[in-house]
Amino acid sequence: MSTHAPVRGTRSARVPSFPYDDTDLSRFRELQQLAYACAQRVGDWLGPGVTERQAAARLRRELVAEGVRDFFHIPFAWFGDRTAFRNFRTPLQFFAGGRPLAEGMPYVLDCAPVADGYTADIGYAGKLGDNPVWDRIALDLGEYRELIVREVRARRTLAEVYAAVDALIARHGYDNRHRVYPGRVIGHQVTRTTSRGPAGVNVLGFGVRTLQTLGRELVGERLHGRSPLWADGRSSRHAPTPGLWAVEPHIAFRDVGLKFEELLVVTEDDAYWLDDDLPHVRRLKPGAAR
């Protein structure tokens, strides 16, 4: 668990102050831990012949059993070359399909539960059996995690951090696959949802309350020359706005894709990952099982 506390500097007239207190951060952290725990249980349950739809449905049931009633977006599951988003052409291809899991295949589970307005958005990568390519990429993920927080602390713009991640991907000989996400995003801002739309109702995979909140954020941030979406275009040519950002570098080599997704805390003059006790972080520790 991160031991950092929010660092509050002199407030700039153009930069909003950090909007959360320690209680808020604890609630976000608890929900993120819950999401990862549910994803891990589904990963342990997976076996040959299980389809993406079955895995996504199982992940949703695990979250609902823990009291989750609403979602930023519905759970996703990708198996085999779909972890690398090969031949993805339309947003509909992101939804879980009928691909069955087989020995040696990689998989990615992605879920975004909402509880009492707090949101977590996580990505959990794994493999069924042996996959040396997966092992190699998994060990490199730590470099991306370190790079992102270092660049954000240096107050680089979102687009500049994106470019730094791209450069590291190229040095490793991998492919950038987050560019396939709608809007080419590597991340997005997460806020405490205050919308009063119906909980649990989804439109195109996103919760109604999510869409209401995102709409207000897009308008509000654009009025101040900022964006809640983290990509590589003109709208991302500003430093990350203080708050919480769900960051998801998605990397692939040929037909094997991996990602992590977790919450990054950005204050007026500091940045740190909300929690260091997560599966992909523990995996990097000496002696950890892969």
Coordinates of C-alpha atoms in Angstrom, one line a residue:
M1 CA 0.0 0.0 0.0
S2 CA 1.3 3.4 -0.9
T3 CA 2.5 5.5 2.1
H4 CA 2.4 8.8 0.3
A5 CA 0.0 11.4 1.4
P6 CA -1.4 14.2 -0.8
V7 CA 1.1 17.0 -1.2
R8 CA -0.7 20.4 -1.4
G9 CA 1.3 23.2 -2.9
T10 CA 0.4 26.7 -3.7
R11 CA -2.8 26.7 -5.7
S12 CA -2.5 28.0 -9.2
A13 CA -5.3 30.1 -10.6
R14 CA -5.5 27.7 -13.6
V15 CA -4.9 24.4 -11.8
P16 CA -7.7 23.1 -9.5
S17 CA -6.8 21.8 -6.1
F18 CA -6.7 18.2 -5.3
P19 CA -10.4 17.2 -4.7
Y20 CA -10.1 14.3 -2.3
D21 CA -9.3 13.7 1.4
D22 CA -7.8 10.7 3.1
T23 CA -11.2 9.1 3.6
D24 CA -12.0 9.4 -0.1
L25 CA -8.6 7.8 -1.0
S26 CA -9.2 5.0 1.4
R27 CA -12.6 4.3 -0.2
F28 CA -11.2 4.3 -3.8
R29 CA -8.3 2.0 -2.6
E30 CA -10.7 -0.4 -1.0
L31 CA -12.8 -0.7 -4.1
Q32 CA -9.8 -1.1 -6.3
Q33 CA -8.6 -4.0 -4.0
L34 CA -12.1 -5.5 -4.2
A35 CA -12.1 -5.4 -8.0
Y36 CA -8.7 -7.0 -8.2
A37 CA -9.7 -9.7 -5.7
C38 CA -12.7 -10.6 -7.8
A39 CA -10.7 -10.7 -11.0
Q40 CA -8.1 -12.9 -9.3
R41 CA -10.8 -15.3 -8.3
V42 CA -12.1 -15.5 -11.8
G43 CA -8.6 -16.0 -13.1
D44 CA -8.1 -18.9 -10.7
W45 CA -11.4 -20.4 -11.9
L46 CA -10.6 -20.2 -15.6
G47 CA -9.9 -23.4 -17.5
P48 CA -9.9 -24.8 -21.0
G49 CA -13.2 -24.3 -22.9
V50 CA -14.4 -21.4 -20.8
T51 CA -15.5 -18.6 -23.1
E52 CA -15.0 -14.8 -22.8
R53 CA -18.7 -14.3 -22.2
Q54 CA -18.7 -16.9 -19.4
A55 CA -15.6 -15.2 -17.8
A56 CA -17.2 -11.7 -18.0
A57 CA -20.4 -13.0 -16.6
R58 CA -18.6 -14.7 -13.7
L59 CA -16.7 -11.5 -13.0
R60 CA -19.9 -9.6 -12.8
R61 CA -21.4 -12.2 -10.4
E62 CA -18.4 -12.0 -8.2
L63 CA -18.7 -8.2 -7.9
V64 CA -22.4 -8.3 -7.4
A65 CA -21.9 -10.9 -4.6
E66 CA -19.6 -8.3 -2.9
G67 CA -22.3 -5.7 -3.0
V68 CA -21.5 -3.9 -6.2
R69 CA -24.7 -2.6 -7.9
D70 CA -23.4 -0.2 -10.6
F71 CA -20.5 -0.1 -13.1
F72 CA -18.5 2.5 -14.8
H73 CA -18.4 0.0 -17.6
I74 CA -19.5 -3.7 -17.8
P75 CA -16.8 -6.4 -17.3
F76 CA -14.7 -7.4 -20.3
A77 CA -12.7 -10.5 -21.0
W78 CA -10.3 -11.1 -23.9
F79 CA -8.6 -14.4 -24.7
G80 CA -5.7 -15.4 -27.0
D81 CA -4.9 -13.0 -29.8
R82 CA -7.9 -10.8 -28.7
T83 CA -5.7 -9.7 -25.8
A84 CA -3.6 -7.9 -28.4
F85 CA -6.7 -6.5 -30.1
R86 CA -5.7 -8.0 -33.4
N87 CA -8.1 -7.1 -36.2
F88 CA -10.3 -4.9 -34.0
R89 CA -12.2 -2.6 -36.3
T90 CA -15.3 -1.5 -34.3
P91 CA -16.1 -0.8 -30.6
L92 CA -18.4 -3.8 -30.6
Q93 CA -15.4 -6.1 -30.9
F94 CA -14.3 -5.1 -27.3
F95 CA -17.4 -6.9 -25.9
A96 CA -16.8 -10.4 -24.6
G97 CA -17.4 -13.0 -27.3
G98 CA -17.5 -16.8 -27.8
R99 CA -13.7 -17.3 -27.9
P100 CA -12.8 -20.3 -25.7
L101 CA -9.7 -20.4 -23.5
A102 CA -7.1 -23.0 -24.4
E103 CA -3.8 -24.1 -22.8
G104 CA -1.1 -21.6 -23.2
M105 CA -3.5 -18.7 -24.0
P106 CA -3.1 -15.3 -22.4
Y107 CA -6.2 -13.6 -21.0
V108 CA -7.2 -10.1 -19.8
L109 CA -10.1 -9.3 -17.4
D110 CA -11.2 -5.7 -17.1
C111 CA -13.9 -4.4 -14.7
A112 CA -15.0 -1.0 -13.3
P113 CA -17.3 -1.3 -10.3
V114 CA -18.9 1.7 -8.6
A115 CA -19.8 1.8 -5.0
D116 CA -21.3 4.8 -3.2
G117 CA -20.1 6.9 -6.1
Y118 CA -16.5 5.7 -5.8
T119 CA -15.1 4.1 -8.9
A120 CA -12.3 1.6 -9.6
D121 CA -11.2 0.6 -13.1
I122 CA -8.8 -2.3 -13.2
G123 CA -7.1 -4.6 -15.7
Y124 CA -5.9 -8.1 -14.7
A125 CA -3.7 -10.1 -17.1
G126 CA -3.0 -13.8 -16.8
K127 CA -2.2 -16.9 -18.8
L128 CA -3.4 -20.5 -18.8
G129 CA -0.4 -22.7 -18.4
D130 CA 3.0 -21.9 -20.0
N131 CA 3.6 -18.9 -22.2
P132 CA 7.2 -17.6 -22.3
V133 CA 6.2 -14.5 -24.3
W134 CA 3.7 -13.5 -21.6
D135 CA 6.4 -14.0 -19.0
R136 CA 8.7 -11.7 -20.8
I137 CA 6.2 -8.9 -21.2
A138 CA 5.0 -9.2 -17.6
L139 CA 8.4 -8.6 -16.3
D140 CA 8.7 -5.4 -18.4
L141 CA 5.5 -3.9 -17.2
G142 CA 7.2 -2.5 -14.1
E143 CA 9.2 -0.1 -16.3
Y144 CA 6.0 1.4 -17.7
R145 CA 4.6 1.9 -14.2
E146 CA 7.8 3.6 -13.1
L147 CA 8.0 5.7 -16.2
I148 CA 4.4 7.0 -16.0
V149 CA 4.6 8.2 -12.4
R150 CA 8.1 9.8 -13.0
E151 CA 6.9 11.7 -16.1
V152 CA 3.7 12.9 -14.4
R153 CA 5.7 14.1 -11.3
A154 CA 7.9 16.1 -13.8
R155 CA 4.6 17.8 -14.9
R156 CA 4.9 16.6 -18.5
T157 CA 1.8 17.0 -20.5
L158 CA -0.5 14.0 -21.0
A159 CA 0.5 13.8 -24.6
E160 CA 4.2 13.9 -23.7
V161 CA 3.8 11.0 -21.2
Y162 CA 1.9 9.1 -23.9
A163 CA 4.9 9.6 -26.2
A164 CA 7.3 8.5 -23.6
V165 CA 5.4 5.3 -23.1
D166 CA 5.3 4.8 -26.9
A167 CA 9.1 5.2 -27.0
L168 CA 9.6 2.6 -24.3
I169 CA 7.3 0.2 -26.2
A170 CA 9.4 0.7 -29.3
R171 CA 12.7 0.1 -27.4
H172 CA 11.2 -3.2 -26.0
G173 CA 10.1 -4.2 -29.5
Y174 CA 6.4 -4.4 -28.6
D175 CA 3.3 -2.9 -30.0
N176 CA 1.1 -0.1 -28.5
R177 CA -2.4 -1.5 -28.2
H178 CA -4.0 1.1 -26.1
R179 CA -4.1 3.2 -29.3
V180 CA -6.9 0.8 -30.4
Y181 CA -9.2 1.9 -27.6
P182 CA -11.8 4.4 -28.5
G183 CA -10.1 7.8 -28.6
R184 CA -6.6 6.1 -28.5
V185 CA -6.7 6.6 -24.7
I186 CA -4.1 5.3 -22.3
G187 CA -6.2 6.5 -19.4
H188 CA -9.1 8.7 -18.2
Q189 CA -9.9 10.8 -15.1
V190 CA -12.0 9.1 -12.4
T191 CA -14.2 11.2 -10.1
R192 CA -16.8 10.4 -7.5
T193 CA -20.1 9.9 -9.3
T194 CA -22.9 12.1 -8.1
S195 CA -25.4 11.4 -10.9
R196 CA -28.8 10.2 -9.9
G197 CA -29.6 8.1 -13.0
P198 CA -30.7 4.4 -12.5
A199 CA -28.0 2.3 -11.0
G200 CA -27.0 -0.9 -12.9
V201 CA -28.5 0.3 -16.3
N202 CA -25.9 0.2 -19.1
V203 CA -25.9 1.8 -22.5
L204 CA -23.3 0.5 -25.0
G205 CA -21.4 -1.0 -22.1
F206 CA -21.3 2.1 -19.9
G207 CA -23.4 2.8 -16.9
V208 CA -26.0 5.5 -17.3
R209 CA -24.6 7.4 -14.4
T210 CA -21.1 7.1 -16.0
L211 CA -22.4 8.7 -19.2
Q212 CA -24.0 11.5 -17.3
T213 CA -20.9 12.2 -15.3
L214 CA -18.6 11.9 -18.4
G215 CA -20.7 14.3 -20.3
R216 CA -20.5 17.0 -17.6
E217 CA -16.7 16.4 -17.2
L218 CA -16.0 16.7 -20.9
V219 CA -17.8 20.0 -21.2
G220 CA -16.4 21.4 -17.9
E221 CA -12.8 20.4 -18.6
R222 CA -12.9 21.6 -22.2
L223 CA -14.1 25.0 -21.1
H224 CA -10.8 25.2 -19.1
G225 CA -8.6 23.9 -22.0
R226 CA -8.3 20.4 -20.4
S227 CA -9.6 16.9 -21.1
P228 CA -10.6 14.0 -18.7
L229 CA -9.4 11.7 -21.5
W230 CA -5.6 10.9 -21.7
A231 CA -4.5 10.4 -25.3
D232 CA -1.9 11.7 -27.7
G233 CA -3.8 14.4 -29.5
R234 CA -4.2 18.2 -29.1
S235 CA -6.7 18.0 -26.3
S236 CA -4.1 16.1 -24.1
R237 CA -1.4 18.9 -24.4
H238 CA -1.7 19.8 -20.7
A239 CA -0.4 18.4 -17.5
P240 CA -2.7 15.9 -15.7
T241 CA -5.5 17.7 -13.8
P242 CA -5.2 17.0 -10.0
G243 CA -7.4 14.1 -9.0
L244 CA -7.5 10.4 -9.8
W245 CA -6.6 8.9 -13.2
A246 CA -7.3 5.3 -14.3
V247 CA -4.2 4.5 -16.4
E248 CA -4.0 1.4 -18.6
P249 CA -0.9 0.9 -20.8
H250 CA -1.7 -2.0 -23.1
I251 CA 1.2 -3.7 -24.7
A252 CA 1.6 -6.7 -27.1
F253 CA 4.1 -8.8 -28.9
R254 CA 2.5 -10.6 -31.8
D255 CA -0.6 -12.3 -30.5
V256 CA 0.1 -11.9 -26.8
G257 CA -1.3 -8.8 -25.1
L258 CA -0.9 -7.6 -21.5
K259 CA -2.1 -4.6 -19.5
F260 CA -2.5 -3.3 -16.1
E261 CA -5.0 -0.7 -15.1
E262 CA -4.9 1.1 -11.7
L263 CA -5.6 4.5 -10.1
L264 CA -2.9 7.2 -10.2
V265 CA -3.1 10.0 -7.7
V266 CA -2.2 13.4 -9.1
T267 CA -1.9 16.4 -6.8
E268 CA -0.9 19.9 -7.5
D269 CA 2.8 19.0 -7.3
D270 CA 3.1 15.3 -6.9
A271 CA 2.0 12.0 -8.3
Y272 CA 1.9 8.4 -7.0
W273 CA 0.0 5.1 -7.5
L274 CA -2.9 4.8 -5.1
D275 CA -1.8 1.3 -4.0
D276 CA 1.3 -0.8 -4.4
D277 CA -0.2 -4.0 -3.2
L278 CA -1.6 -5.2 -6.5
P279 CA -1.1 -8.4 -8.4
H280 CA 1.1 -7.0 -11.2
V281 CA 3.2 -5.2 -8.7
R282 CA 3.6 -8.3 -6.4
R283 CA 4.6 -10.3 -9.5
L284 CA 7.7 -8.1 -9.9
K285 CA 9.1 -8.8 -6.5
P286 CA 12.0 -11.3 -6.2
G287 CA 10.8 -14.8 -5.7
A288 CA 7.2 -14.0 -6.7
A289 CA 5.3 -16.7 -8.6
R290 CA 4.3 -15.7 -12.2

